[in-house]
Amino acid sequence: MDTKVKKAFGDPERDRSLMEEAGKLIKSGELVGIPTETVYGLAGDALNPESSAKIYAAKGRPSDNPLIVHIAEKSALKKITASVPEKAEILIDAFWPGPLTLVFRRSGAVPKETTGGLDTVAVRMPVNDIAREFILASGGYIAAPSANSSGRPSCTTAEHVLEDMRGKIPLIIDGGEVGIGLESTIVDMSGDIPCLLRPGIISIDMLREKIGEVDIDPSIEGVMDENARPKAPGMKYKHYAPRGELYIVKGDPEQVISEINKRCASDGEKGLRTGVLSSEETKDRYRADIVESVGSRKDPPSIAKNLFSVLRDMDRKDADLIYSEEFDVPGAGMAIMNRLVRAAGHKIIEV
Ligand code: TXA
Ligand code: MG
C-alpha cells in the first residue's frame, strides 16, 4: 500500500477536500494518521470492529490493550457511555477540549474490539483544530492510539508516523510538530473514587484542585509486579523504548555527569556507540558519540515536547547505549519520568 502524506492547516476552508478524503477512508474502514495536541494518532472508526482490528494489526499491538475514543462535541458522549458521574462533568467543563482522557462505563454502541473486551470506554476530546475537523468529517467517533509501532516512542511529527506506518495505511495528515509531546492524562471515573491511570500535562494537582480526592494507580509510580494488572492495560507493556539500551542515571548532578562520562568512555573502548540525553544546561559537559539536549530544566514543557523525538533520534544515529539524566521537573515531571522509566525498562543507576 502506498502511504500519502498530506498537509493540513487547521482551517476548515483550506482543509475541506483533504478532510473529505480522510472521512471517506475512515467510513470505508481504513486508517489515517492524524495530529492531535499531544501526539499523533492512528485513527479508525471506533464503532467499526474491523477498523479496530486493523489498528491492532498496523501497530503490532496486543488486542487486550483498549483504544481511546476521540470525539469533537460533548453531545457525542451520550451514545457511547452508560453514565457520566458528576465529578466527570466538572473535569469535562474544566479541561475539554484538551489533553485529558476519562474512563466511563460504556454503552452497547462501542464494540468490544475497541475497548479490548472491557466494559468501560476511554474518551477524549482533542483541542487540536485539525483533529476536530477530521473527527467531524469521519462520523464523530474515532478510535486512536498513539501512531507509533507498539513499543516504540510515540510520534510527535508526521515524519515519525511515516517511519512506523509506511505501507500500512493509505494516508497521514501532516499538521506539523505537536504542541505537548506526551500522551493525555487518563483518569478512571468508573469507580467510587477517581483514579489516575496515566500521568500527563494535566497534573494530579490540577485534578485534585477540581474534584478533591484522586487515587494514583500503583503501576504509575512503582515497578509493577509480574502478576499485577494495571487498570490501563497499556501501562504493563515495555513502551516508548529506543532500540539502544537506555539507562537513567540519578543522584547528585555533578556525580551524574561524571558517572555518565565514565561509562561512555568505557563503552567506547569496547567499540559501542554511546548517546546521552542531557538538559540544555548540561549538554556541554558530556563526552559521548551523541549528546542531545531534551530541553531546559527552566522550561519543563520543552522537555515534555522533545522527549520522544530525542529517543527516536538515538535510533537514527545508531546509539548502542544511551544514558539519560533524571527529569524530575516541577509540573510535567511525573509524566516525563513515567515515560522515561518505561523507555528504560526500569533500568536506573543511582549515584
Ligand atoms: O494523547 C493521547 O491519549 C493519544 C492521542 C493520539 O490522543 N492516544 C493514546 O492512545 O495515547 P494509546 O492507545 O497509545 O494509549 C491509551 C492508553 C493505553 O494505556 C490503554 O490501556 C488505556 O489508554 N485505556 C484505553 N481504554 C481504557 C479503558 N477503558 N480502561 C482503562 N485504560 C484504558
Ligand atoms: Mg501509546
Coordinates of C-alpha atoms and ligand atoms in Angstrom, one line a residue:
M1 CA 0.0 0.0 0.0
D2 CA 1.2 3.5 -0.9
T3 CA 1.2 5.9 2.1
K4 CA 0.4 9.5 1.2
V5 CA 1.4 12.4 3.5
K6 CA -0.8 15.5 3.0
K7 CA -0.5 18.8 4.8
A8 CA -3.5 20.3 6.7
F9 CA -3.7 23.9 8.0
G10 CA -6.3 23.8 10.8
D11 CA -8.6 25.9 8.6
P12 CA -11.9 24.4 7.5
E13 CA -11.9 26.1 4.2
R14 CA -8.4 25.2 3.1
D15 CA -8.7 21.6 4.6
R16 CA -12.1 20.8 3.1
S17 CA -11.0 18.4 0.3
L18 CA -8.4 16.7 2.5
M19 CA -11.0 16.1 5.3
E20 CA -13.5 14.7 2.8
E21 CA -10.9 12.3 1.5
A22 CA -9.9 11.3 5.1
G23 CA -13.5 11.0 6.2
K24 CA -14.3 8.7 3.2
L25 CA -11.3 6.4 4.1
I26 CA -12.5 6.1 7.7
K27 CA -16.1 5.4 6.7
S28 CA -14.8 2.7 4.4
G29 CA -12.9 1.0 7.3
E30 CA -9.4 2.4 6.5
L31 CA -6.9 4.0 8.9
V32 CA -5.5 7.6 8.8
G33 CA -2.6 9.1 10.8
I34 CA -3.7 12.3 12.4
P35 CA -2.1 15.1 14.5
T36 CA -3.5 15.9 18.0
E37 CA -2.2 18.4 20.5
T38 CA -0.5 15.5 22.5
V39 CA 1.0 13.0 20.0
Y40 CA 0.0 11.8 16.5
G41 CA -2.8 9.2 16.5
L42 CA -3.6 6.2 14.3
A43 CA -7.3 6.8 13.6
G44 CA -10.1 4.4 12.7
D45 CA -13.8 4.3 13.1
A46 CA -14.4 3.5 16.8
L47 CA -17.8 1.9 16.1
N48 CA -16.5 -0.5 13.5
P49 CA -14.9 -3.6 14.9
E50 CA -13.0 -4.3 11.7
S51 CA -11.3 -0.9 11.9
S52 CA -10.2 -1.6 15.5
A53 CA -8.8 -4.9 14.4
K54 CA -6.8 -3.1 11.6
I55 CA -5.4 -0.7 14.2
Y56 CA -4.0 -3.6 16.3
A57 CA -2.5 -5.2 13.3
A58 CA -0.9 -2.0 12.0
K59 CA 0.7 -1.2 15.4
G60 CA 1.5 -4.8 16.2
R61 CA -0.3 -4.2 19.4
P62 CA -1.9 -6.9 21.7
S63 CA -5.6 -6.7 21.2
D64 CA -6.3 -6.7 25.0
N65 CA -5.0 -3.2 25.1
P66 CA -8.0 -0.9 24.7
L67 CA -8.3 2.2 22.4
I68 CA -9.3 5.7 23.3
V69 CA -12.4 7.0 21.6
H70 CA -12.0 10.6 20.3
I71 CA -15.0 12.9 20.0
A72 CA -15.3 16.5 18.8
E73 CA -18.5 17.5 20.7
K74 CA -19.6 16.9 24.2
S75 CA -23.0 15.7 22.9
A76 CA -21.3 12.7 21.4
L77 CA -20.6 11.3 24.9
K78 CA -24.2 10.1 25.5
K79 CA -24.2 7.4 22.8
I80 CA -21.1 5.7 24.0
T81 CA -21.3 5.9 27.8
A82 CA -23.7 4.2 30.3
S83 CA -23.4 7.1 32.8
V84 CA -21.3 10.3 33.3
P85 CA -20.7 10.9 37.0
E86 CA -20.9 14.5 38.4
K87 CA -17.2 14.7 39.0
A88 CA -16.5 13.8 35.4
E89 CA -18.8 16.7 34.4
I90 CA -16.6 19.0 36.5
L91 CA -13.4 17.8 34.8
I92 CA -15.0 18.0 31.3
D93 CA -16.0 21.6 32.0
A94 CA -12.5 22.4 33.2
F95 CA -10.3 20.5 30.7
W96 CA -12.2 19.6 27.5
P97 CA -11.4 20.0 24.8
G98 CA -7.8 19.2 25.8
P99 CA -5.3 16.5 26.8
L100 CA -7.5 14.7 29.3
T101 CA -8.9 11.2 28.8
L102 CA -11.8 10.0 31.0
V103 CA -12.8 6.3 31.5
F104 CA -16.6 5.7 31.8
R105 CA -18.8 2.6 32.0
R106 CA -19.6 2.0 28.3
S107 CA -22.8 1.6 26.4
G108 CA -23.6 -1.2 23.9
A109 CA -22.7 1.1 21.0
V110 CA -19.0 0.6 21.5
P111 CA -17.7 -2.7 20.1
K112 CA -15.6 -4.9 22.4
E113 CA -12.9 -4.9 19.8
T114 CA -12.4 -1.1 20.5
T115 CA -12.3 -1.5 24.3
G116 CA -10.2 -4.6 24.4
G117 CA -13.1 -6.5 25.9
L118 CA -13.5 -4.2 28.9
D119 CA -17.0 -2.9 30.0
T120 CA -15.5 0.6 30.2
V121 CA -14.6 3.1 27.5
A122 CA -11.9 5.8 27.5
V123 CA -13.0 9.1 25.9
R124 CA -11.1 12.2 24.9
M125 CA -12.0 15.4 23.1
P126 CA -8.8 16.9 21.5
V127 CA -8.4 20.6 21.2
N128 CA -6.3 20.5 18.0
D129 CA -8.3 22.1 15.2
I130 CA -7.2 19.5 12.6
A131 CA -8.1 16.6 14.8
R132 CA -11.5 18.1 15.4
E133 CA -12.2 18.8 11.7
F134 CA -11.1 15.3 11.0
I135 CA -13.4 13.7 13.7
L136 CA -16.4 15.6 12.4
A137 CA -15.7 14.6 8.8
S138 CA -15.3 11.0 9.9
G139 CA -18.6 10.3 11.6
G140 CA -17.8 11.6 15.1
Y141 CA -16.3 8.6 16.9
I142 CA -12.6 7.9 16.3
A143 CA -10.5 5.2 17.9
A144 CA -6.9 6.5 18.0
P145 CA -4.0 5.0 19.8
S146 CA -0.7 6.8 19.5
A147 CA 0.6 6.2 15.9
N148 CA 3.9 4.5 16.8
S149 CA 4.5 0.8 16.2
S150 CA 3.8 -0.9 19.5
G151 CA 6.7 -0.5 21.9
R152 CA 8.4 2.4 20.1
P153 CA 8.4 6.1 21.2
S154 CA 5.2 7.9 20.3
C155 CA 5.2 10.1 17.2
T156 CA 5.4 13.9 17.5
T157 CA 5.7 14.6 13.8
A158 CA 4.2 13.3 10.6
E159 CA 7.7 12.0 9.6
H160 CA 7.7 9.8 12.7
V161 CA 4.3 8.3 11.7
L162 CA 5.7 7.6 8.2
E163 CA 8.7 5.9 9.7
D164 CA 6.4 3.4 11.6
M165 CA 3.4 3.2 9.3
R166 CA 4.8 3.4 5.7
G167 CA 3.0 0.8 3.6
K168 CA 0.5 0.0 6.3
I169 CA -2.0 2.9 6.0
P170 CA -3.2 5.0 3.0
L171 CA -3.0 8.5 4.4
I172 CA -1.2 10.6 7.0
I173 CA -2.4 14.1 7.7
D174 CA 0.6 16.4 8.4
G175 CA -0.3 19.1 10.9
G176 CA 3.4 19.9 11.8
E177 CA 5.0 19.2 15.1
V178 CA 2.6 18.6 18.1
G179 CA 2.4 21.1 20.9
I180 CA 2.6 19.0 24.0
G181 CA 4.6 15.9 23.1
L182 CA 3.3 13.4 25.8
E183 CA 0.0 11.5 25.7
S184 CA -3.1 12.7 27.5
T185 CA -3.6 12.3 31.2
I186 CA -6.0 9.3 31.8
V187 CA -8.4 9.3 34.8
D188 CA -10.8 6.4 35.5
M189 CA -14.2 7.8 36.5
S190 CA -16.0 4.5 36.6
G191 CA -15.4 3.6 40.2
D192 CA -16.2 5.3 43.5
I193 CA -13.0 7.3 43.7
P194 CA -11.5 8.7 40.5
C195 CA -8.1 7.1 39.8
L196 CA -5.2 8.5 37.7
L197 CA -4.1 5.7 35.3
R198 CA -1.6 7.7 33.2
P199 CA 0.0 11.0 34.1
G200 CA 0.1 13.8 31.5
I201 CA 0.4 17.5 31.3
I202 CA -2.8 17.9 33.2
S203 CA -1.2 17.0 36.6
I204 CA -2.6 15.2 39.7
D205 CA -2.6 18.6 41.5
M206 CA -4.8 20.2 38.8
L207 CA -7.2 17.3 39.0
R208 CA -7.4 17.3 42.8
E209 CA -8.0 21.1 42.8
K210 CA -11.1 20.5 40.8
I211 CA -12.6 17.3 42.3
G212 CA -10.8 16.6 45.5
E213 CA -9.7 13.0 46.2
V214 CA -8.0 11.3 43.2
D215 CA -6.2 7.9 43.7
I216 CA -3.0 7.1 41.8
D217 CA -2.8 3.6 40.1
P218 CA 0.2 1.7 41.6
S219 CA 1.5 1.0 38.1
I220 CA 2.4 4.7 37.7
E221 CA 5.0 5.0 40.4
G222 CA 6.4 1.7 41.4
V223 CA 7.8 -1.2 39.4
M224 CA 4.8 -3.4 38.6
D225 CA 4.8 -6.9 40.0
E226 CA 4.8 -9.5 37.2
N227 CA 1.3 -10.7 38.1
A228 CA -0.2 -7.3 38.9
R229 CA -2.8 -5.9 36.5
P230 CA -2.7 -2.2 35.9
K231 CA -6.1 -0.7 35.2
A232 CA -4.8 0.9 32.0
P233 CA -3.6 -2.4 30.3
G234 CA -1.2 -0.4 28.1
M235 CA 0.9 0.5 31.1
K236 CA 2.1 -3.0 31.6
Y237 CA 4.0 -3.3 28.3
K238 CA 7.5 -2.2 27.7
H239 CA 6.9 1.1 25.9
Y240 CA 8.4 4.2 24.4
A241 CA 11.7 2.4 24.0
P242 CA 14.6 3.2 21.6
R243 CA 16.5 0.3 20.1
G244 CA 19.6 1.1 22.0
E245 CA 19.8 0.1 25.7
L246 CA 18.7 3.0 27.8
Y247 CA 19.7 3.7 31.5
I248 CA 18.6 6.6 33.7
V249 CA 21.3 7.9 36.0
K250 CA 20.1 9.8 39.0
G251 CA 21.6 11.5 42.1
D252 CA 23.8 14.5 42.7
P253 CA 24.0 16.4 39.4
E254 CA 27.8 16.6 39.3
Q255 CA 28.2 12.9 40.1
V256 CA 25.6 12.0 37.4
I257 CA 27.8 13.8 34.9
S258 CA 31.0 12.1 35.9
E259 CA 29.3 8.7 36.1
I260 CA 27.8 9.0 32.6
N261 CA 31.2 10.2 31.2
K262 CA 33.0 7.3 32.9
R263 CA 30.5 4.8 31.4
C264 CA 30.6 6.3 27.9
A265 CA 34.4 6.2 28.0
S266 CA 34.4 2.5 28.9
D267 CA 31.7 1.6 26.4
G268 CA 33.5 3.5 23.7
E269 CA 36.7 1.4 24.4
K270 CA 34.5 -1.7 23.7
G271 CA 33.6 -0.2 20.3
L272 CA 30.0 0.6 21.4
R273 CA 28.3 3.8 20.2
T274 CA 27.1 6.0 23.2
G275 CA 24.4 8.5 23.5
V276 CA 23.4 11.0 26.3
L277 CA 20.1 12.6 27.0
S278 CA 21.1 15.9 28.7
S279 CA 19.4 19.1 29.6
E280 CA 20.1 22.4 27.9
E281 CA 22.1 23.4 31.0
T282 CA 24.5 20.4 30.9
K283 CA 24.8 19.5 27.3
D284 CA 28.4 20.8 27.0
R285 CA 29.6 18.7 29.9
Y286 CA 29.3 15.3 28.2
R287 CA 31.8 13.3 26.1
A288 CA 29.8 10.7 24.1
D289 CA 29.3 9.9 20.4
I290 CA 25.9 11.6 20.5
V291 CA 24.7 14.2 23.0
E292 CA 21.2 15.5 22.7
S293 CA 19.6 18.1 24.9
V294 CA 16.0 17.2 25.7
G295 CA 15.2 20.7 26.9
S296 CA 15.8 23.3 29.6
R297 CA 15.1 22.5 33.2
K298 CA 13.8 26.0 33.5
D299 CA 11.2 25.2 30.9
P300 CA 9.6 21.7 31.8
P301 CA 7.1 21.8 28.8
S302 CA 10.2 21.9 26.4
I303 CA 11.4 18.6 27.9
A304 CA 7.9 17.0 27.5
K305 CA 7.7 18.2 23.9
N306 CA 11.2 16.9 22.9
L307 CA 11.5 13.6 24.8
F308 CA 10.0 11.2 22.2
S309 CA 11.8 12.8 19.2
V310 CA 15.1 12.7 21.0
L311 CA 14.6 9.0 21.8
R312 CA 13.9 8.4 18.1
D313 CA 17.0 10.4 17.2
M314 CA 19.1 8.0 19.2
D315 CA 17.8 5.2 16.9
R316 CA 18.5 7.2 13.8
K317 CA 22.0 7.8 15.0
D318 CA 22.5 4.2 15.9
A319 CA 23.3 4.5 19.6
D320 CA 24.0 1.2 21.3
L321 CA 23.9 2.5 24.8
I322 CA 22.0 5.6 26.0
Y323 CA 22.3 7.4 29.3
S324 CA 19.8 9.9 30.5
E325 CA 19.7 12.4 33.3
E326 CA 16.6 12.2 35.5
F327 CA 14.0 14.9 34.6
D328 CA 12.0 15.1 37.8
V329 CA 11.0 18.7 37.0
P330 CA 8.0 20.6 38.6
G331 CA 4.6 20.1 36.9
A332 CA 5.3 17.8 34.0
G333 CA 8.0 15.8 35.9
M334 CA 5.7 12.9 36.8
A335 CA 4.5 12.4 33.2
I336 CA 8.0 12.8 31.8
M337 CA 9.6 10.3 34.2
N338 CA 6.7 7.8 33.8
R339 CA 7.6 7.6 30.0
L340 CA 11.4 7.7 30.5
V341 CA 11.3 4.9 33.2
R342 CA 9.3 2.7 30.9
A343 CA 11.5 3.5 27.9
A344 CA 14.4 2.4 30.0
G345 CA 12.6 -0.8 31.1
H346 CA 13.1 0.4 34.7
K347 CA 16.9 0.4 34.4
I348 CA 18.0 3.1 36.9
I349 CA 21.5 3.7 38.1
E350 CA 21.8 5.6 41.4
V351 CA 25.0 7.5 42.1
Ligands
TXA1 O1 -2.9 11.6 24.0 C1 -3.4 10.5 23.7 O2 -4.2 10.0 24.6 C2 -3.1 9.8 22.4 C3 -3.6 10.7 21.3 C4 -3.5 10.0 19.9 O3 -5.0 11.0 21.6 N1 -3.6 8.5 22.4 C5 -3.0 7.5 23.1 O4 -3.6 6.2 23.0 O5 -2.1 7.7 23.9 P1 -2.8 4.9 23.4 O6 -3.7 3.8 22.8 O7 -1.4 4.9 22.9 O8 -2.9 4.8 24.9 C6 -4.1 4.6 25.5 C7 -4.0 4.1 26.9 C8 -3.5 2.6 27.0 O9 -2.6 2.5 28.1 C9 -4.8 1.9 27.3 O10 -4.5 0.7 28.0 C10 -5.6 2.9 28.1 O11 -5.3 4.1 27.5 N2 -7.0 2.7 28.0 C11 -7.8 2.8 27.0 N3 -9.1 2.4 27.3 C12 -9.1 2.1 28.6 C13 -10.1 1.7 29.5 N4 -11.4 1.5 29.1 N5 -9.8 1.5 30.8 C14 -8.5 1.7 31.2 N6 -7.5 2.1 30.4 C15 -7.8 2.3 29.1
MG2 MG 0.6 4.6 23.0

